[in-house]
Coordinates of C-alpha atoms in Angstrom, one line a residue:
M13 CA 35.6 -11.3 -51.9
L14 CA 39.1 -12.3 -51.0
V15 CA 41.5 -9.5 -50.9
P16 CA 45.0 -10.8 -51.8
K17 CA 47.7 -10.0 -49.2
H18 CA 49.7 -7.8 -51.6
K19 CA 46.9 -5.3 -51.7
R20 CA 46.7 -2.3 -49.3
A21 CA 43.8 -1.3 -47.1
V22 CA 43.6 2.5 -46.9
A23 CA 41.7 4.8 -44.6
S24 CA 42.1 7.8 -46.9
L25 CA 40.4 11.2 -47.1
R26 CA 41.3 12.7 -50.4
G27 CA 41.5 16.4 -51.3
N28 CA 41.5 19.2 -48.7
T29 CA 38.7 17.8 -46.6
V30 CA 39.2 17.4 -42.8
P31 CA 36.3 15.5 -41.3
C32 CA 36.5 13.9 -37.9
L33 CA 36.4 10.1 -37.5
L34 CA 35.4 8.9 -34.1
W35 CA 35.8 5.3 -34.9
M36 CA 35.6 2.8 -37.7
L37 CA 34.6 -0.8 -37.3
L38 CA 34.3 -3.6 -39.8
L39 CA 31.7 -6.2 -38.7
W40 CA 30.9 -9.6 -40.0
S41 CA 27.4 -9.5 -41.4
G42 CA 25.8 -12.5 -40.0
D43 CA 22.1 -12.4 -40.9
S44 CA 22.1 -12.6 -44.7
G45 CA 20.4 -15.2 -46.9
C46 CA 21.2 -18.9 -46.5
Q47 CA 22.5 -19.3 -50.1
A48 CA 25.2 -16.7 -49.7
Q49 CA 28.5 -18.4 -49.2
R50 CA 31.5 -16.3 -48.3
A51 CA 34.6 -16.9 -50.4
G52 CA 36.7 -16.7 -47.3
C53 CA 34.9 -19.6 -45.7
K54 CA 36.1 -21.9 -48.5
T55 CA 39.7 -21.3 -47.5
V56 CA 39.1 -22.3 -43.8
H57 CA 39.3 -26.0 -42.9
Y58 CA 38.4 -27.8 -39.7
D59 CA 38.5 -31.0 -37.6
L60 CA 34.7 -31.1 -37.3
V61 CA 32.9 -33.5 -35.0
F62 CA 29.1 -33.7 -34.9
L63 CA 27.9 -34.7 -31.4
L64 CA 24.4 -36.0 -31.8
D65 CA 21.8 -36.7 -29.1
T66 CA 20.2 -40.1 -29.9
S67 CA 18.2 -40.5 -26.7
S68 CA 14.6 -41.9 -26.6
S69 CA 13.1 -38.4 -26.8
V70 CA 14.4 -37.9 -30.3
G71 CA 12.8 -40.9 -31.9
Q72 CA 13.6 -42.8 -35.1
V73 CA 11.6 -40.5 -37.4
D74 CA 13.2 -37.3 -36.2
F75 CA 16.6 -38.8 -36.2
E76 CA 16.3 -39.4 -39.9
K77 CA 15.9 -35.7 -40.2
V78 CA 19.1 -35.2 -38.2
Q79 CA 20.9 -37.6 -40.6
Q80 CA 19.9 -35.5 -43.6
W81 CA 20.8 -32.3 -41.8
V82 CA 24.3 -33.5 -41.1
A83 CA 24.7 -34.6 -44.8
N84 CA 23.4 -31.2 -45.9
L85 CA 25.9 -29.3 -43.7
V86 CA 28.8 -31.5 -44.8
D87 CA 27.9 -30.6 -48.4
T88 CA 29.2 -27.0 -47.8
F89 CA 32.7 -28.1 -46.8
E90 CA 35.7 -29.1 -48.9
V91 CA 36.3 -32.5 -47.3
G92 CA 39.7 -34.3 -47.6
A93 CA 42.8 -35.4 -45.8
D94 CA 44.4 -32.0 -46.1
H95 CA 41.2 -30.0 -45.8
T96 CA 38.1 -30.5 -43.5
R97 CA 37.9 -33.8 -41.7
V98 CA 34.5 -34.9 -40.3
G99 CA 33.6 -37.3 -37.5
V100 CA 30.4 -38.2 -35.8
V101 CA 29.8 -39.2 -32.2
R102 CA 26.3 -40.3 -31.0
Y103 CA 25.3 -40.3 -27.4
S104 CA 22.5 -41.4 -25.1
D105 CA 23.4 -43.6 -22.1
Q106 CA 27.0 -43.4 -23.3
P107 CA 28.9 -41.9 -26.2
T108 CA 29.9 -43.9 -29.2
T109 CA 31.9 -43.0 -32.2
A110 CA 30.1 -43.6 -35.5
F111 CA 33.1 -42.7 -37.5
E112 CA 36.3 -40.8 -36.7
L113 CA 37.9 -37.7 -38.2
G114 CA 39.4 -38.5 -41.6
H115 CA 38.0 -42.0 -41.8
F116 CA 36.1 -40.9 -45.0
R117 CA 38.3 -38.8 -47.3
S118 CA 35.6 -37.3 -49.6
R119 CA 32.4 -35.3 -49.2
E120 CA 30.2 -37.9 -50.8
A121 CA 31.5 -40.6 -48.6
V122 CA 30.8 -38.6 -45.4
K123 CA 27.3 -37.7 -46.6
A124 CA 26.5 -41.3 -47.3
A125 CA 27.8 -42.4 -43.9
A126 CA 25.7 -39.7 -42.2
R127 CA 22.6 -41.0 -43.9
R128 CA 23.4 -44.5 -42.5
L129 CA 23.8 -43.5 -38.9
A130 CA 22.1 -45.8 -36.5
Y131 CA 19.6 -44.6 -33.8
H132 CA 20.1 -45.8 -30.3
G133 CA 17.6 -44.5 -27.8
G134 CA 18.2 -44.2 -24.0
N135 CA 19.0 -41.4 -21.6
T136 CA 20.6 -38.0 -22.3
N137 CA 24.1 -37.9 -20.7
T138 CA 25.5 -34.8 -22.5
G139 CA 28.3 -34.2 -19.9
D140 CA 29.7 -37.7 -20.5
A141 CA 29.6 -37.1 -24.2
L142 CA 31.5 -33.8 -23.9
R143 CA 34.2 -35.4 -21.8
Y144 CA 34.5 -38.2 -24.4
I145 CA 35.0 -35.9 -27.4
T146 CA 37.6 -33.8 -25.4
R147 CA 39.6 -36.9 -24.5
H148 CA 39.3 -38.9 -27.6
S149 CA 37.7 -37.4 -30.7
F150 CA 40.4 -34.8 -31.7
S151 CA 43.4 -37.0 -30.8
P152 CA 45.9 -38.0 -33.5
Q153 CA 44.7 -41.6 -33.0
A154 CA 41.2 -40.6 -33.9
G155 CA 42.4 -38.6 -37.0
G156 CA 42.7 -35.2 -35.4
R157 CA 45.3 -32.6 -36.0
P158 CA 45.7 -31.0 -32.6
G159 CA 49.2 -29.7 -33.2
D160 CA 48.3 -27.8 -36.4
R161 CA 46.8 -24.4 -35.7
A162 CA 45.6 -24.2 -39.3
F163 CA 42.8 -26.6 -38.6
K164 CA 40.2 -25.5 -36.1
Q165 CA 38.7 -28.0 -33.7
V166 CA 34.9 -27.6 -33.8
V167 CA 32.0 -29.5 -32.3
I168 CA 28.4 -29.1 -33.4
L169 CA 26.2 -30.5 -30.6
L170 CA 22.5 -31.2 -31.3
T171 CA 20.2 -32.1 -28.4
D172 CA 16.4 -32.0 -27.8
G173 CA 16.2 -31.9 -24.0
R174 CA 17.7 -31.5 -20.5
S175 CA 20.9 -33.5 -19.8
Q176 CA 20.6 -36.1 -17.1
D177 CA 24.2 -35.3 -16.0
L178 CA 26.0 -32.0 -15.4
V179 CA 27.5 -30.3 -18.4
L180 CA 29.3 -27.1 -17.1
D181 CA 32.6 -28.6 -16.0
A182 CA 32.8 -30.9 -19.1
A183 CA 32.1 -28.0 -21.4
A184 CA 34.7 -25.8 -19.7
A185 CA 37.3 -28.5 -20.1
A186 CA 36.5 -28.7 -23.8
H187 CA 36.8 -25.0 -24.2
R188 CA 40.2 -25.0 -22.4
A189 CA 41.4 -27.7 -24.8
G190 CA 40.7 -25.3 -27.7
I191 CA 37.5 -26.9 -28.9
R192 CA 34.9 -24.5 -30.2
I193 CA 31.4 -25.7 -29.5
F194 CA 28.2 -24.8 -31.3
A195 CA 25.1 -25.8 -29.3
V196 CA 21.9 -26.5 -31.3
G197 CA 18.8 -27.0 -29.2
V198 CA 15.5 -28.5 -30.4
G199 CA 12.2 -28.1 -28.8
E200 CA 12.5 -28.4 -25.0
A201 CA 16.2 -28.0 -24.8
L202 CA 17.1 -25.7 -22.0
K203 CA 18.6 -22.3 -22.9
E204 CA 20.6 -22.2 -19.7
E205 CA 22.2 -25.6 -20.5
L206 CA 23.0 -24.5 -24.0
E207 CA 24.7 -21.5 -22.6
E208 CA 26.8 -23.7 -20.4
I209 CA 27.8 -25.8 -23.3
A210 CA 28.5 -23.2 -26.0
S211 CA 31.7 -21.3 -26.7
E212 CA 32.0 -17.5 -26.4
P213 CA 30.4 -15.3 -27.6
K214 CA 27.3 -17.2 -26.6
S215 CA 25.1 -15.3 -29.1
A216 CA 27.2 -16.6 -32.0
H217 CA 27.3 -20.2 -30.8
I218 CA 23.8 -21.0 -29.7
F219 CA 20.9 -22.0 -32.0
H220 CA 17.4 -23.0 -31.0
V221 CA 14.5 -24.3 -33.2
S222 CA 11.0 -25.4 -32.3
D223 CA 11.2 -28.9 -33.7
F224 CA 13.3 -31.2 -36.0
N225 CA 11.4 -30.0 -39.1
A226 CA 13.1 -26.6 -38.6
I227 CA 16.7 -27.6 -38.1
D228 CA 17.6 -27.2 -41.8
K229 CA 16.5 -23.6 -41.6
I230 CA 19.5 -22.7 -39.5
R231 CA 22.0 -24.6 -41.7
G232 CA 23.1 -21.5 -43.7
K233 CA 23.5 -19.3 -40.6
L234 CA 25.4 -22.1 -38.7
R235 CA 27.7 -22.6 -41.7
R236 CA 28.6 -18.9 -41.8
R237 CA 29.2 -18.8 -38.1
L238 CA 31.6 -21.7 -38.4
C239 CA 34.1 -19.5 -40.2
E240 CA 33.4 -16.0 -39.0
N241 CA 35.7 -16.1 -36.0
V242 CA 38.5 -17.4 -38.2
L243 CA 38.3 -14.6 -40.8
C244 CA 37.1 -12.0 -38.2
P245 CA 38.4 -12.0 -34.7
S246 CA 36.3 -11.2 -31.6
V247 CA 36.7 -7.6 -30.4
R248 CA 35.3 -5.8 -27.3
V249 CA 33.7 -2.5 -27.8
E250 CA 32.3 0.1 -25.5
G251 CA 28.5 -0.2 -25.2
D252 CA 27.9 3.4 -26.1
R253 CA 29.1 2.8 -29.7
F254 CA 25.8 1.0 -30.3
K255 CA 22.4 2.5 -29.9
H256 CA 20.9 -0.7 -28.5
I257 CA 23.6 -1.3 -25.9
N258 CA 23.4 0.6 -22.6
G259 CA 27.0 1.1 -21.3
G260 CA 29.5 -1.6 -20.5
T261 CA 31.3 -3.6 -23.1
K262 CA 30.2 -6.1 -25.7
E263 CA 32.1 -8.8 -27.5
I264 CA 31.4 -8.8 -31.3
T265 CA 33.0 -10.3 -34.3
G266 CA 34.8 -7.8 -36.5
F267 CA 37.8 -5.6 -37.0
D268 CA 38.4 -2.3 -35.2
L269 CA 40.0 -0.4 -38.0
M270 CA 40.9 2.5 -35.7
D271 CA 43.0 0.1 -33.7
L272 CA 44.4 -1.9 -36.6
F273 CA 45.4 1.3 -38.5
S274 CA 46.8 2.9 -35.3
V275 CA 44.8 6.0 -36.3
K276 CA 44.8 7.5 -32.8
E277 CA 48.5 6.9 -32.3
I278 CA 49.3 8.6 -35.6
L279 CA 46.8 11.4 -35.7
G280 CA 44.7 11.5 -32.5
K281 CA 47.1 12.9 -29.8
R282 CA 46.3 16.2 -28.2
E283 CA 49.0 18.8 -27.8
N284 CA 49.6 17.7 -24.2
G285 CA 50.0 14.1 -25.3
A286 CA 46.7 12.8 -24.0
Q287 CA 44.6 10.6 -26.2
S288 CA 41.6 12.4 -27.7
S289 CA 38.1 10.8 -28.1
Y290 CA 38.2 11.5 -31.8
V291 CA 40.8 12.0 -34.6
R292 CA 41.0 14.5 -37.4
M293 CA 42.1 13.3 -40.8
G294 CA 42.7 15.3 -44.0
A295 CA 44.6 14.6 -47.2
F296 CA 47.1 12.5 -45.3
P297 CA 46.2 8.8 -45.9
V298 CA 46.6 6.1 -43.3
V299 CA 47.8 2.9 -45.1
Q300 CA 48.3 -0.6 -43.9
R301 CA 49.0 -3.9 -45.8
T302 CA 45.9 -6.1 -46.0
E303 CA 47.8 -9.1 -44.6
D304 CA 48.2 -7.1 -41.4
V305 CA 44.5 -6.0 -41.3
F306 CA 42.7 -9.0 -42.8
P307 CA 45.1 -11.9 -42.5
Q308 CA 42.6 -14.3 -44.1
G309 CA 41.3 -11.8 -46.6
L310 CA 38.1 -9.7 -46.7
P311 CA 34.9 -11.7 -46.4
D312 CA 32.2 -11.5 -49.1
E313 CA 29.7 -10.1 -46.7
Y314 CA 30.4 -7.5 -44.0
A315 CA 29.2 -4.2 -42.5
F316 CA 31.3 -1.1 -42.4
V317 CA 30.5 1.3 -39.5
T318 CA 31.8 4.7 -38.7
T319 CA 30.9 7.9 -36.9
F320 CA 32.1 11.2 -38.2
R321 CA 31.4 14.9 -38.6
F322 CA 32.1 17.2 -41.5
R323 CA 33.8 20.6 -41.1
K324 CA 32.2 23.6 -42.7
T325 CA 34.9 23.7 -45.4
S326 CA 34.5 20.1 -46.4
R327 CA 30.8 19.6 -46.9
K328 CA 31.1 20.1 -50.7
E329 CA 34.2 18.0 -51.2
D330 CA 34.6 14.5 -52.4
W331 CA 36.5 12.0 -50.2
Y332 CA 37.0 8.3 -49.6
I333 CA 36.5 7.1 -46.1
W334 CA 38.0 3.7 -46.8
Q335 CA 39.6 1.9 -49.7
V336 CA 41.4 -1.4 -50.5
I337 CA 43.7 -0.9 -53.4
D338 CA 45.9 -3.4 -55.3
Q339 CA 49.6 -3.2 -56.0
Y340 CA 49.0 -1.1 -59.0
G341 CA 47.0 1.5 -57.1
I342 CA 43.6 0.4 -58.5
P343 CA 40.8 0.5 -56.0
Q344 CA 39.2 -2.9 -55.3
V345 CA 36.7 -1.7 -52.6
S346 CA 35.9 1.8 -51.7
I347 CA 33.3 3.9 -49.7
R348 CA 33.0 7.4 -51.0
L349 CA 31.2 10.4 -49.6
D350 CA 30.2 12.9 -52.3
G351 CA 29.7 16.2 -50.7
E352 CA 28.8 18.1 -53.8
N353 CA 26.0 15.7 -54.8
K354 CA 25.0 14.7 -51.3
A355 CA 25.5 11.0 -51.9
V356 CA 27.2 7.9 -50.5
E357 CA 28.8 5.6 -53.0
Y358 CA 30.0 2.0 -52.7
N359 CA 32.3 0.5 -55.3
A360 CA 33.8 -3.0 -55.5
V361 CA 35.5 -5.3 -57.9
G362 CA 34.2 -8.9 -57.7
A363 CA 36.1 -12.1 -58.0
M364 CA 35.3 -12.3 -61.7
K365 CA 36.5 -8.6 -62.2
D366 CA 32.9 -7.4 -62.5
A367 CA 32.3 -3.9 -61.2
V368 CA 29.6 -3.0 -58.6
R369 CA 28.7 0.6 -58.1
V370 CA 25.8 1.6 -55.8
V371 CA 24.9 5.3 -55.1
F372 CA 22.7 6.3 -52.2
R373 CA 20.8 9.6 -52.1
G374 CA 17.8 10.9 -50.2
P375 CA 16.8 12.9 -47.1
L376 CA 18.7 10.8 -44.6
V377 CA 21.9 11.0 -46.8
N378 CA 21.5 14.7 -47.0
D379 CA 21.7 14.9 -43.2
L380 CA 25.2 13.5 -43.3
F381 CA 26.5 16.9 -44.6
D382 CA 25.0 19.2 -41.9
R383 CA 28.1 19.4 -39.7
D384 CA 26.6 17.3 -36.9
W385 CA 27.9 13.9 -35.7
H386 CA 26.4 11.0 -37.6
K387 CA 26.9 7.2 -37.8
I388 CA 26.7 5.4 -41.1
A389 CA 26.8 1.7 -41.7
L390 CA 27.0 -0.1 -45.0
S391 CA 25.9 -3.7 -45.0
I392 CA 27.4 -5.5 -47.9
Q393 CA 25.8 -8.8 -48.7
A394 CA 25.9 -11.2 -51.6
Q395 CA 23.0 -9.7 -53.6
N396 CA 22.5 -6.3 -52.0
V397 CA 24.0 -3.3 -50.2
S398 CA 22.1 -1.5 -47.4
L399 CA 22.8 1.9 -46.1
Y400 CA 21.9 2.9 -42.5
V401 CA 22.2 6.5 -41.3
D402 CA 22.0 6.9 -37.5
C403 CA 20.6 3.4 -37.2
A404 CA 17.7 4.0 -39.7
L405 CA 17.6 2.2 -43.0
G406 CA 18.2 4.8 -45.7
A407 CA 18.1 2.5 -48.7
D408 CA 18.4 -1.2 -49.5
A409 CA 19.9 -1.8 -53.0
A410 CA 20.1 -5.0 -54.9
H411 CA 23.2 -5.4 -57.1
R412 CA 23.9 -7.8 -59.8
G413 CA 27.5 -7.2 -60.5
E414 CA 28.5 -4.9 -63.3
G415 CA 26.9 -1.5 -63.7
E416 CA 25.6 1.4 -61.6
H417 CA 22.5 1.3 -59.4
R418 CA 21.1 4.6 -58.0
H419 CA 18.7 4.5 -55.1
P420 CA 16.9 7.7 -54.0
G421 CA 16.0 6.2 -50.6
E422 CA 12.3 6.6 -50.8
D423 CA 12.0 4.1 -48.0
C424 CA 14.2 6.1 -45.6
D425 CA 11.3 6.3 -43.0
R426 CA 11.3 2.6 -42.6
Q427 CA 13.1 2.0 -39.3
A428 CA 15.4 -0.9 -38.8
P429 CA 18.0 -1.8 -36.1
L430 CA 21.6 -1.8 -37.0

């Protein structure tokens, strides 16, 4: 779902309710099905270079699988002179350019060229290959657009073994040049070496599969990761915000809405001027333009996370914890807590103006209204919405667009990590 810039993102609690919000975080939902394409990704374009290991350990048969994998990935991009440009560099003893960025101006032409890539054989000199693409592959002479920040410089490196030269300094130079590197390891590829090559955060830029038969299984996830840092920036959060992180800080992809809405600055100061660890919000809505919160729009799939506590007087009230409304005041996305009926409700308007309404009820949802602190997370994906309460899966609801879907949460005892 792309939220136009003229709409407003609202953290609004309607009526006379006064719950306490500790924090709100909008996360990119990165583990959904491979067929789910985010609308936002279609608006992001790249200078994209595939850096392919063609050493002797790969072999001709497996390299043919690599050719098809590249063609399949290219099929998910809008290729053109003013959109995504694709180049391919092969390497073994030395790197060679198969075709430069922008040489082919259509998706079908790039796919056909990928299927014709020649296999070389030889040693695995990954460090030399990284230095080569940094110096040459993104230059204007090679069809790159280094001066235009609208086009991200991305490398997808695929290798099946240990490099026979050093990679750390070469990868660091590429990172300093603004090149984002995804490292895909096959079989015996070393995890430590992939970590030296890949961009930060490492968890979002490293993929590993057992053999070449499995590389196409990661295609959907890799495609999504390509655009998530463009739509959703990296943020650092304190470890105690997450049950599975013990202290410290962690870099994740998402939006810290408490920060973007300046909630603490507006509502969270104590009487002595010190910052409180939580904020209290009532009928007063906190409003920001979506172009300030989501500059590239709201992705189709995401997770909304917040920790809160009801006051005694608000447990039977009806309030919205978050909304995106258009210029006419019509809600486009909303998350509603229904105190009277002990329910959590998600509403959205799709790109085709179809309405989605999902209502969650059940024992775990009932716990939200007991005046204790609770964390909820709504995971919104292409075909379903999942509700987590205190890191336990309360319900998992398929949606098909228009209409209402009620889910009693019979499977609330099924534990699942957030």
